[in-house]
Amino acid sequence: MLPECKICGREVPHSRYMEEIGICDACGIILNCKVESIQEEIGKCQNAANAASSPDERIKYLKLMLDILYEYKVKYYDNDVDVLEQNVEDLIDTVVDCISEAKI
């Protein structure tokens, strides 16, 4: 029996399966690109939020961060595929807290 990818659901040969995280190599390549993009975009949004001159502008960038993290959570973390160094749920909670503080 061939292993099934947790992301795309396809059965793949063992030679094309990443056993340690349970996904096929094609989804692994996409995941790698996604994580690089997440790190880059989160950094940009965080810098922009910190430099924001108004609470509304700060909230706009924080919401972008939240969208990025939530997309990762739904597609990967909720499917038991997690390669981020930090816990995505903790990151989401931190951003939500920052949004709440920015509204004050």
mmCIF file of N, CA, C and O in Angstrom:
data_model
loop_
_atom_site.group_PDB
_atom_site.id
_atom_site.type_symbol
_atom_site.label_atom_id
_atom_site.label_comp_id
_atom_site.label_asym_id
_atom_site.label_seq_id
_atom_site.Cartn_x
_atom_site.Cartn_y
_atom_site.Cartn_z
ATOM 1 N N MET A 1 0.842 -1.186 0.000
ATOM 2 C CA MET A 1 0.000 0.000 0.000
ATOM 3 C C MET A 1 0.886 1.248 0.000
ATOM 4 O O MET A 1 1.853 1.334 0.734
ATOM 5 N N LEU A 2 0.523 2.192 -0.835
ATOM 6 C CA LEU A 2 1.295 3.426 -0.958
ATOM 7 C C LEU A 2 0.855 4.453 0.082
ATOM 8 O O LEU A 2 -0.321 4.529 0.435
ATOM 9 N N PRO A 3 1.809 5.267 0.547
ATOM 10 C CA PRO A 3 1.438 6.320 1.508
ATOM 11 C C PRO A 3 0.602 7.408 0.829
ATOM 12 O O PRO A 3 0.740 7.672 -0.364
ATOM 13 N N GLU A 4 -0.254 8.037 1.618
ATOM 14 C CA GLU A 4 -1.116 9.105 1.107
ATOM 15 C C GLU A 4 -0.656 10.445 1.666
ATOM 16 O O GLU A 4 -0.412 10.590 2.862
ATOM 17 N N CYS A 5 -0.558 11.426 0.794
ATOM 18 C CA CYS A 5 -0.151 12.775 1.181
ATOM 19 C C CYS A 5 -1.259 13.424 2.022
ATOM 20 O O CYS A 5 -2.430 13.382 1.656
ATOM 21 N N LYS A 6 -0.866 14.045 3.147
ATOM 22 C CA LYS A 6 -1.825 14.716 4.026
ATOM 23 C C LYS A 6 -2.411 15.982 3.399
ATOM 24 O O LYS A 6 -3.464 16.440 3.823
ATOM 25 N N ILE A 7 -1.733 16.527 2.416
ATOM 26 C CA ILE A 7 -2.184 17.779 1.807
ATOM 27 C C ILE A 7 -3.040 17.532 0.567
ATOM 28 O O ILE A 7 -4.178 17.968 0.484
ATOM 29 N N CYS A 8 -2.499 16.826 -0.419
ATOM 30 C CA CYS A 8 -3.242 16.647 -1.675
ATOM 31 C C CYS A 8 -4.064 15.361 -1.700
ATOM 32 O O CYS A 8 -4.923 15.192 -2.565
ATOM 33 N N GLY A 9 -3.798 14.434 -0.775
ATOM 34 C CA GLY A 9 -4.580 13.202 -0.693
ATOM 35 C C GLY A 9 -4.199 12.134 -1.693
ATOM 36 O O GLY A 9 -4.810 11.068 -1.713
ATOM 37 N N ARG A 10 -3.187 12.401 -2.511
ATOM 38 C CA ARG A 10 -2.784 11.398 -3.507
ATOM 39 C C ARG A 10 -1.898 10.332 -2.869
ATOM 40 O O ARG A 10 -1.130 10.611 -1.969
ATOM 41 N N GLU A 11 -2.014 9.132 -3.384
ATOM 42 C CA GLU A 11 -1.098 8.069 -3.014
ATOM 43 C C GLU A 11 0.152 8.236 -3.862
ATOM 44 O O GLU A 11 0.065 8.476 -5.068
ATOM 45 N N VAL A 12 1.303 8.155 -3.210
ATOM 46 C CA VAL A 12 2.567 8.362 -3.926
ATOM 47 C C VAL A 12 3.549 7.254 -3.568
ATOM 48 O O VAL A 12 3.481 6.667 -2.485
ATOM 49 N N PRO A 13 4.499 6.976 -4.480
ATOM 50 C CA PRO A 13 5.527 5.978 -4.160
ATOM 51 C C PRO A 13 6.365 6.440 -2.967
ATOM 52 O O PRO A 13 6.515 7.639 -2.733
ATOM 53 N N HIS A 14 6.910 5.507 -2.242
ATOM 54 C CA HIS A 14 7.727 5.829 -1.075
ATOM 55 C C HIS A 14 8.888 6.749 -1.435
ATOM 56 O O HIS A 14 9.286 7.583 -0.623
ATOM 57 N N SER A 15 9.400 6.626 -2.639
ATOM 58 C CA SER A 15 10.533 7.457 -3.075
ATOM 59 C C SER A 15 10.139 8.927 -3.248
ATOM 60 O O SER A 15 11.001 9.799 -3.292
ATOM 61 N N ARG A 16 8.839 9.213 -3.343
ATOM 62 C CA ARG A 16 8.363 10.585 -3.519
ATOM 63 C C ARG A 16 7.545 11.054 -2.307
ATOM 64 O O ARG A 16 6.765 11.988 -2.406
ATOM 65 N N TYR A 17 7.779 10.409 -1.167
ATOM 66 C CA TYR A 17 7.016 10.692 0.046
ATOM 67 C C TYR A 17 7.961 11.162 1.146
ATOM 68 O O TYR A 17 8.984 10.536 1.414
ATOM 69 N N MET A 18 7.618 12.276 1.781
ATOM 70 C CA MET A 18 8.425 12.819 2.872
ATOM 71 C C MET A 18 7.866 12.267 4.185
ATOM 72 O O MET A 18 6.951 12.845 4.768
ATOM 73 N N GLU A 19 8.406 11.148 4.591
ATOM 74 C CA GLU A 19 7.898 10.391 5.743
ATOM 75 C C GLU A 19 7.818 11.228 7.015
ATOM 76 O O GLU A 19 6.841 11.140 7.761
ATOM 77 N N GLU A 20 8.821 12.075 7.252
ATOM 78 C CA GLU A 20 8.891 12.837 8.505
ATOM 79 C C GLU A 20 7.725 13.799 8.692
ATOM 80 O O GLU A 20 7.351 14.099 9.826
ATOM 81 N N ILE A 21 7.127 14.284 7.600
ATOM 82 C CA ILE A 21 5.974 15.182 7.745
ATOM 83 C C ILE A 21 4.720 14.663 7.047
ATOM 84 O O ILE A 21 3.665 15.269 7.145
ATOM 85 N N GLY A 22 4.844 13.551 6.355
ATOM 86 C CA GLY A 22 3.677 12.883 5.797
ATOM 87 C C GLY A 22 3.083 13.499 4.540
ATOM 88 O O GLY A 22 1.870 13.439 4.348
ATOM 89 N N ILE A 23 3.946 14.094 3.712
ATOM 90 C CA ILE A 23 3.444 14.677 2.463
ATOM 91 C C ILE A 23 4.307 14.247 1.285
ATOM 92 O O ILE A 23 5.444 13.803 1.462
ATOM 93 N N CYS A 24 3.756 14.392 0.087
ATOM 94 C CA CYS A 24 4.506 14.050 -1.117
ATOM 95 C C CYS A 24 5.551 15.133 -1.390
ATOM 96 O O CYS A 24 5.468 16.248 -0.860
ATOM 97 N N ASP A 25 6.526 14.801 -2.219
ATOM 98 C CA ASP A 25 7.594 15.762 -2.480
ATOM 99 C C ASP A 25 7.090 17.007 -3.222
ATOM 100 O O ASP A 25 7.604 18.102 -3.028
ATOM 101 N N ALA A 26 6.048 16.879 -4.027
ATOM 102 C CA ALA A 26 5.490 18.045 -4.728
ATOM 103 C C ALA A 26 4.888 19.027 -3.718
ATOM 104 O O ALA A 26 5.154 20.240 -3.776
ATOM 105 N N CYS A 27 4.108 18.519 -2.785
ATOM 106 C CA CYS A 27 3.538 19.384 -1.744
ATOM 107 C C CYS A 27 4.645 19.923 -0.839
ATOM 108 O O CYS A 27 4.540 21.031 -0.313
ATOM 109 N N GLY A 28 5.720 19.144 -0.670
ATOM 110 C CA GLY A 28 6.859 19.588 0.126
ATOM 111 C C GLY A 28 7.554 20.787 -0.488
ATOM 112 O O GLY A 28 7.956 21.718 0.224
ATOM 113 N N ILE A 29 7.681 20.795 -1.795
ATOM 114 C CA ILE A 29 8.295 21.933 -2.491
ATOM 115 C C ILE A 29 7.424 23.174 -2.328
ATOM 116 O O ILE A 29 7.914 24.260 -2.026
ATOM 117 N N ILE A 30 6.131 23.009 -2.490
ATOM 118 C CA ILE A 30 5.199 24.127 -2.310
ATOM 119 C C ILE A 30 5.242 24.635 -0.879
ATOM 120 O O ILE A 30 5.272 25.842 -0.640
ATOM 121 N N LEU A 31 5.277 23.720 0.079
ATOM 122 C CA LEU A 31 5.350 24.090 1.487
ATOM 123 C C LEU A 31 6.626 24.880 1.770
ATOM 124 O O LEU A 31 6.590 25.895 2.466
ATOM 125 N N ASN A 32 7.735 24.440 1.242
ATOM 126 C CA ASN A 32 9.003 25.141 1.441
ATOM 127 C C ASN A 32 8.922 26.572 0.918
ATOM 128 O O ASN A 32 9.326 27.511 1.609
ATOM 129 N N CYS A 33 8.382 26.743 -0.270
ATOM 130 C CA CYS A 33 8.209 28.085 -0.848
ATOM 131 C C CYS A 33 7.249 28.911 0.000
ATOM 132 O O CYS A 33 7.465 30.107 0.224
ATOM 133 N N LYS A 34 6.190 28.291 0.482
ATOM 134 C CA LYS A 34 5.192 28.980 1.297
ATOM 135 C C LYS A 34 5.805 29.480 2.602
ATOM 136 O O LYS A 34 5.552 30.616 3.012
ATOM 137 N N VAL A 35 6.609 28.659 3.247
ATOM 138 C CA VAL A 35 7.229 29.047 4.514
ATOM 139 C C VAL A 35 8.188 30.212 4.292
ATOM 140 O O VAL A 35 8.207 31.168 5.082
ATOM 141 N N GLU A 36 8.973 30.167 3.217
ATOM 142 C CA GLU A 36 9.866 31.287 2.900
ATOM 143 C C GLU A 36 9.060 32.561 2.683
ATOM 144 O O GLU A 36 9.424 33.631 3.167
ATOM 145 N N SER A 37 7.964 32.444 1.963
ATOM 146 C CA SER A 37 7.094 33.591 1.697
ATOM 147 C C SER A 37 6.468 34.118 2.990
ATOM 148 O O SER A 37 6.398 35.338 3.195
ATOM 149 N N ILE A 38 6.025 33.220 3.846
ATOM 150 C CA ILE A 38 5.420 33.613 5.125
ATOM 151 C C ILE A 38 6.410 34.427 5.936
ATOM 152 O O ILE A 38 6.087 35.499 6.446
ATOM 153 N N GLN A 39 7.628 33.925 6.048
ATOM 154 C CA GLN A 39 8.646 34.611 6.842
ATOM 155 C C GLN A 39 8.929 36.007 6.286
ATOM 156 O O GLN A 39 9.021 36.977 7.038
ATOM 157 N N GLU A 40 9.027 36.091 4.984
ATOM 158 C CA GLU A 40 9.303 37.381 4.345
ATOM 159 C C GLU A 40 8.137 38.356 4.523
ATOM 160 O O GLU A 40 8.320 39.509 4.915
ATOM 161 N N GLU A 41 6.929 37.892 4.250
ATOM 162 C CA GLU A 41 5.756 38.756 4.328
ATOM 163 C C GLU A 41 5.447 39.178 5.768
ATOM 164 O O GLU A 41 5.079 40.328 6.012
ATOM 165 N N ILE A 42 5.598 38.258 6.715
ATOM 166 C CA ILE A 42 5.367 38.596 8.121
ATOM 167 C C ILE A 42 6.362 39.674 8.560
ATOM 168 O O ILE A 42 5.998 40.626 9.244
ATOM 169 N N GLY A 43 7.610 39.530 8.153
ATOM 170 C CA GLY A 43 8.617 40.525 8.489
ATOM 171 C C GLY A 43 8.282 41.901 7.932
ATOM 172 O O GLY A 43 8.385 42.911 8.648
ATOM 173 N N LYS A 44 7.845 41.934 6.682
ATOM 174 C CA LYS A 44 7.461 43.213 6.059
ATOM 175 C C LYS A 44 6.264 43.837 6.774
ATOM 176 O O LYS A 44 6.246 45.033 7.054
ATOM 177 N N CYS A 45 5.266 43.020 7.050
ATOM 178 C CA CYS A 45 4.065 43.525 7.729
ATOM 179 C C CYS A 45 4.392 44.005 9.136
ATOM 180 O O CYS A 45 3.878 45.041 9.581
ATOM 181 N N GLN A 46 5.247 43.268 9.827
ATOM 182 C CA GLN A 46 5.606 43.650 11.184
ATOM 183 C C GLN A 46 6.362 44.984 11.189
ATOM 184 O O GLN A 46 6.075 45.855 12.012
ATOM 185 N N ASN A 47 7.282 45.150 10.263
ATOM 186 C CA ASN A 47 8.008 46.422 10.157
ATOM 187 C C ASN A 47 7.059 47.568 9.833
ATOM 188 O O ASN A 47 7.163 48.653 10.410
ATOM 189 N N ALA A 48 6.135 47.325 8.901
ATOM 190 C CA ALA A 48 5.172 48.364 8.523
ATOM 191 C C ALA A 48 4.239 48.696 9.695
ATOM 192 O O ALA A 48 3.919 49.863 9.915
ATOM 193 N N ALA A 49 3.821 47.681 10.437
ATOM 194 C CA ALA A 49 2.944 47.915 11.594
ATOM 195 C C ALA A 49 3.673 48.719 12.660
ATOM 196 O O ALA A 49 3.105 49.645 13.243
ATOM 197 N N ASN A 50 4.929 48.397 12.886
ATOM 198 C CA ASN A 50 5.710 49.119 13.884
ATOM 199 C C ASN A 50 5.958 50.569 13.470
ATOM 200 O O ASN A 50 6.060 51.451 14.319
ATOM 201 N N ALA A 51 6.040 50.811 12.169
ATOM 202 C CA ALA A 51 6.308 52.166 11.660
ATOM 203 C C ALA A 51 5.030 52.966 11.410
ATOM 204 O O ALA A 51 5.088 54.147 11.076
ATOM 205 N N ALA A 52 3.884 52.333 11.573
ATOM 206 C CA ALA A 52 2.596 52.976 11.272
ATOM 207 C C ALA A 52 2.393 54.206 12.159
ATOM 208 O O ALA A 52 2.723 54.205 13.342
ATOM 209 N N SER A 53 1.825 55.232 11.543
ATOM 210 C CA SER A 53 1.616 56.480 12.276
ATOM 211 C C SER A 53 0.236 56.562 12.932
ATOM 212 O O SER A 53 0.009 57.423 13.761
ATOM 213 N N SER A 54 -0.664 55.668 12.565
ATOM 214 C CA SER A 54 -2.005 55.694 13.162
ATOM 215 C C SER A 54 -2.422 54.278 13.561
ATOM 216 O O SER A 54 -1.946 53.297 12.977
ATOM 217 N N PRO A 55 -3.318 54.177 14.526
ATOM 218 C CA PRO A 55 -3.812 52.849 14.930
ATOM 219 C C PRO A 55 -4.469 52.088 13.773
ATOM 220 O O PRO A 55 -4.288 50.885 13.640
ATOM 221 N N ASP A 56 -5.210 52.797 12.921
ATOM 222 C CA ASP A 56 -5.876 52.128 11.795
ATOM 223 C C ASP A 56 -4.868 51.532 10.819
ATOM 224 O O ASP A 56 -5.063 50.427 10.309
ATOM 225 N N GLU A 57 -3.806 52.263 10.576
ATOM 226 C CA GLU A 57 -2.769 51.768 9.671
ATOM 227 C C GLU A 57 -2.062 50.560 10.299
ATOM 228 O O GLU A 57 -1.801 49.563 9.632
ATOM 229 N N ARG A 58 -1.778 50.654 11.591
ATOM 230 C CA ARG A 58 -1.133 49.536 12.307
ATOM 231 C C ARG A 58 -2.029 48.292 12.255
ATOM 232 O O ARG A 58 -1.563 47.188 11.982
ATOM 233 N N ILE A 59 -3.314 48.476 12.481
ATOM 234 C CA ILE A 59 -4.264 47.360 12.456
ATOM 235 C C ILE A 59 -4.325 46.732 11.062
ATOM 236 O O ILE A 59 -4.403 45.511 10.928
ATOM 237 N N LYS A 60 -4.252 47.543 10.038
ATOM 238 C CA LYS A 60 -4.281 47.025 8.659
ATOM 239 C C LYS A 60 -3.144 46.024 8.434
ATOM 240 O O LYS A 60 -3.364 44.926 7.909
ATOM 241 N N TYR A 61 -1.938 46.371 8.867
ATOM 242 C CA TYR A 61 -0.794 45.471 8.680
ATOM 243 C C TYR A 61 -0.868 44.251 9.598
ATOM 244 O O TYR A 61 -0.492 43.149 9.195
ATOM 245 N N LEU A 62 -1.367 44.447 10.787
ATOM 246 C CA LEU A 62 -1.536 43.316 11.696
ATOM 247 C C LEU A 62 -2.569 42.327 11.158
ATOM 248 O O LEU A 62 -2.400 41.110 11.267
ATOM 249 N N LYS A 63 -3.630 42.835 10.536
ATOM 250 C CA LYS A 63 -4.640 41.953 9.937
ATOM 251 C C LYS A 63 -4.058 41.174 8.759
ATOM 252 O O LYS A 63 -4.405 40.006 8.550
ATOM 253 N N LEU A 64 -3.167 41.809 8.003
ATOM 254 C CA LEU A 64 -2.485 41.090 6.918
ATOM 255 C C LEU A 64 -1.658 39.933 7.485
ATOM 256 O O LEU A 64 -1.654 38.833 6.932
ATOM 257 N N MET A 65 -0.962 40.195 8.597
ATOM 258 C CA MET A 65 -0.200 39.134 9.255
ATOM 259 C C MET A 65 -1.123 38.007 9.698
ATOM 260 O O MET A 65 -0.812 36.823 9.502
ATOM 261 N N LEU A 66 -2.244 38.377 10.248
ATOM 262 C CA LEU A 66 -3.216 37.391 10.711
ATOM 263 C C LEU A 66 -3.734 36.541 9.546
ATOM 264 O O LEU A 66 -3.835 35.318 9.663
ATOM 265 N N ASP A 67 -4.024 37.164 8.426
ATOM 266 C CA ASP A 67 -4.480 36.432 7.238
ATOM 267 C C ASP A 67 -3.438 35.419 6.773
ATOM 268 O O ASP A 67 -3.769 34.275 6.437
ATOM 269 N N ILE A 68 -2.177 35.824 6.756
ATOM 270 C CA ILE A 68 -1.086 34.948 6.313
ATOM 271 C C ILE A 68 -0.963 33.750 7.248
ATOM 272 O O ILE A 68 -0.868 32.600 6.809
ATOM 273 N N LEU A 69 -0.964 34.019 8.536
ATOM 274 C CA LEU A 69 -0.836 32.938 9.523
ATOM 275 C C LEU A 69 -2.037 32.010 9.510
ATOM 276 O O LEU A 69 -1.903 30.783 9.608
ATOM 277 N N TYR A 70 -3.226 32.578 9.362
ATOM 278 C CA TYR A 70 -4.430 31.752 9.366
ATOM 279 C C TYR A 70 -4.471 30.846 8.126
ATOM 280 O O TYR A 70 -4.876 29.682 8.222
ATOM 281 N N GLU A 71 -4.030 31.352 6.998
ATOM 282 C CA GLU A 71 -3.989 30.527 5.785
ATOM 283 C C GLU A 71 -3.068 29.317 5.997
ATOM 284 O O GLU A 71 -3.407 28.195 5.636
ATOM 285 N N TYR A 72 -1.898 29.551 6.594
ATOM 286 C CA TYR A 72 -0.974 28.454 6.889
ATOM 287 C C TYR A 72 -1.629 27.457 7.862
ATOM 288 O O TYR A 72 -1.539 26.248 7.681
ATOM 289 N N LYS A 73 -2.283 27.988 8.882
ATOM 290 C CA LYS A 73 -2.912 27.125 9.887
ATOM 291 C C LYS A 73 -3.943 26.199 9.252
ATOM 292 O O LYS A 73 -3.946 24.996 9.502
ATOM 293 N N VAL A 74 -4.807 26.767 8.421
ATOM 294 C CA VAL A 74 -5.877 25.986 7.811
ATOM 295 C C VAL A 74 -5.330 24.943 6.832
ATOM 296 O O VAL A 74 -5.740 23.782 6.847
ATOM 297 N N LYS A 75 -4.380 25.345 6.007
ATOM 298 C CA LYS A 75 -3.893 24.440 4.964
ATOM 299 C C LYS A 75 -2.912 23.390 5.493
ATOM 300 O O LYS A 75 -2.953 22.245 5.059
ATOM 301 N N TYR A 76 -2.059 23.776 6.415
ATOM 302 C CA TYR A 76 -1.014 22.859 6.862
ATOM 303 C C TYR A 76 -1.182 22.396 8.317
ATOM 304 O O TYR A 76 -1.309 21.210 8.576
ATOM 305 N N TYR A 77 -1.174 23.331 9.241
ATOM 306 C CA TYR A 77 -1.206 22.985 10.664
ATOM 307 C C TYR A 77 -2.419 22.122 11.015
ATOM 308 O O TYR A 77 -2.288 21.129 11.728
ATOM 309 N N ASP A 78 -3.584 22.477 10.519
ATOM 310 C CA ASP A 78 -4.803 21.711 10.806
ATOM 311 C C ASP A 78 -4.784 20.328 10.158
ATOM 312 O O ASP A 78 -5.573 19.456 10.523
ATOM 313 N N ASN A 79 -3.896 20.123 9.186
ATOM 314 C CA ASN A 79 -3.731 18.816 8.548
ATOM 315 C C ASN A 79 -2.521 18.072 9.110
ATOM 316 O O ASN A 79 -1.985 17.164 8.474
ATOM 317 N N ASP A 80 -2.079 18.495 10.304
ATOM 318 C CA ASP A 80 -0.978 17.860 11.016
ATOM 319 C C ASP A 80 0.343 17.944 10.242
ATOM 320 O O ASP A 80 1.156 17.023 10.279
ATOM 321 N N VAL A 81 0.532 19.052 9.534
ATOM 322 C CA VAL A 81 1.786 19.322 8.840
ATOM 323 C C VAL A 81 2.260 20.677 9.348
ATOM 324 O O VAL A 81 1.681 21.707 9.018
ATOM 325 N N ASP A 82 3.294 20.655 10.178
ATOM 326 C CA ASP A 82 3.771 21.910 10.765
ATOM 327 C C ASP A 82 5.290 21.951 10.718
ATOM 328 O O ASP A 82 5.951 21.110 11.324
ATOM 329 N N VAL A 83 5.827 22.926 10.022
ATOM 330 C CA VAL A 83 7.277 23.059 9.909
ATOM 331 C C VAL A 83 7.774 24.408 10.418
ATOM 332 O O VAL A 83 8.966 24.680 10.355
ATOM 333 N N LEU A 84 6.870 25.232 10.918
ATOM 334 C CA LEU A 84 7.290 26.518 11.467
ATOM 335 C C LEU A 84 8.000 26.284 12.796
ATOM 336 O O LEU A 84 7.656 25.371 13.538
ATOM 337 N N GLU A 85 8.980 27.140 13.094
ATOM 338 C CA GLU A 85 9.720 27.006 14.351
ATOM 339 C C GLU A 85 8.846 27.375 15.545
ATOM 340 O O GLU A 85 8.986 26.803 16.615
ATOM 341 N N GLN A 86 7.948 28.337 15.359
ATOM 342 C CA GLN A 86 7.047 28.741 16.432
ATOM 343 C C GLN A 86 5.672 28.133 16.204
ATOM 344 O O GLN A 86 5.292 27.838 15.074
ATOM 345 N N ASN A 87 4.933 27.985 17.271
ATOM 346 C CA ASN A 87 3.583 27.454 17.180
ATOM 347 C C ASN A 87 2.688 28.484 16.499
ATOM 348 O O ASN A 87 2.589 29.625 16.958
ATOM 349 N N VAL A 88 2.039 28.099 15.416
ATOM 350 C CA VAL A 88 1.228 29.042 14.643
ATOM 351 C C VAL A 88 0.045 29.564 15.464
ATOM 352 O O VAL A 88 -0.342 30.724 15.321
ATOM 353 N N GLU A 89 -0.517 28.743 16.331
ATOM 354 C CA GLU A 89 -1.635 29.213 17.159
ATOM 355 C C GLU A 89 -1.176 30.294 18.136
ATOM 356 O O GLU A 89 -1.891 31.263 18.373
ATOM 357 N N ASP A 90 0.031 30.143 18.679
ATOM 358 C CA ASP A 90 0.587 31.167 19.559
ATOM 359 C C ASP A 90 0.845 32.462 18.787
ATOM 360 O O ASP A 90 0.599 33.558 19.295
ATOM 361 N N LEU A 91 1.348 32.324 17.569
ATOM 362 C CA LEU A 91 1.592 33.509 16.732
ATOM 363 C C LEU A 91 0.287 34.239 16.430
ATOM 364 O O LEU A 91 0.221 35.466 16.508
ATOM 365 N N ILE A 92 -0.748 33.477 16.109
ATOM 366 C CA ILE A 92 -2.057 34.072 15.830
ATOM 367 C C ILE A 92 -2.575 34.791 17.069
ATOM 368 O O ILE A 92 -3.057 35.928 16.982
ATOM 369 N N ASP A 93 -2.467 34.162 18.228
ATOM 370 C CA ASP A 93 -2.915 34.793 19.475
ATOM 371 C C ASP A 93 -2.158 36.090 19.741
ATOM 372 O O ASP A 93 -2.749 37.087 20.177
ATOM 373 N N THR A 94 -0.867 36.095 19.475
ATOM 374 C CA THR A 94 -0.053 37.293 19.683
ATOM 375 C C THR A 94 -0.498 38.426 18.768
ATOM 376 O O THR A 94 -0.628 39.575 19.208
ATOM 377 N N VAL A 95 -0.766 38.113 17.515
ATOM 378 C CA VAL A 95 -1.212 39.139 16.566
ATOM 379 C C VAL A 95 -2.591 39.672 16.967
ATOM 380 O O VAL A 95 -2.835 40.877 16.920
ATOM 381 N N VAL A 96 -3.478 38.787 17.392
ATOM 382 C CA VAL A 96 -4.810 39.218 17.847
ATOM 383 C C VAL A 96 -4.673 40.153 19.045
ATOM 384 O O VAL A 96 -5.350 41.192 19.113
ATOM 385 N N ASP A 97 -3.780 39.815 19.963
ATOM 386 C CA ASP A 97 -3.530 40.694 21.115
ATOM 387 C C ASP A 97 -3.004 42.056 20.673
ATOM 388 O O ASP A 97 -3.406 43.093 21.212
ATOM 389 N N CYS A 98 -2.118 42.068 19.702
ATOM 390 C CA CYS A 98 -1.567 43.329 19.180
ATOM 391 C C CYS A 98 -2.658 44.170 18.531
ATOM 392 O O CYS A 98 -2.668 45.405 18.672
ATOM 393 N N ILE A 99 -3.589 43.524 17.836
ATOM 394 C CA ILE A 99 -4.703 44.243 17.225
ATOM 395 C C ILE A 99 -5.570 44.869 18.315
ATOM 396 O O ILE A 99 -5.961 46.025 18.217
ATOM 397 N N SER A 100 -5.830 44.112 19.362
ATOM 398 C CA SER A 100 -6.641 44.624 20.474
ATOM 399 C C SER A 100 -5.955 45.821 21.132
ATOM 400 O O SER A 100 -6.605 46.819 21.450
ATOM 401 N N GLU A 101 -4.665 45.727 21.334
ATOM 402 C CA GLU A 101 -3.912 46.829 21.943
ATOM 403 C C GLU A 101 -3.877 48.058 21.050
ATOM 404 O O GLU A 101 -3.899 49.187 21.532
ATOM 405 N N ALA A 102 -3.815 47.844 19.743
ATOM 406 C CA ALA A 102 -3.751 48.961 18.803
ATOM 407 C C ALA A 102 -5.061 49.751 18.785
ATOM 408 O O ALA A 102 -5.068 50.937 18.471
ATOM 409 N N LYS A 103 -6.154 49.094 19.137
ATOM 410 C CA LYS A 103 -7.459 49.762 19.123
ATOM 411 C C LYS A 103 -7.643 50.697 20.303
ATOM 412 O O LYS A 103 -8.507 51.552 20.305
ATOM 413 N N ILE A 104 -6.814 50.541 21.325
ATOM 414 C CA ILE A 104 -6.935 51.340 22.555
ATOM 415 C C ILE A 104 -6.402 52.749 22.340
ATOM 416 O O ILE A 104 -5.507 53.060 21.713
#
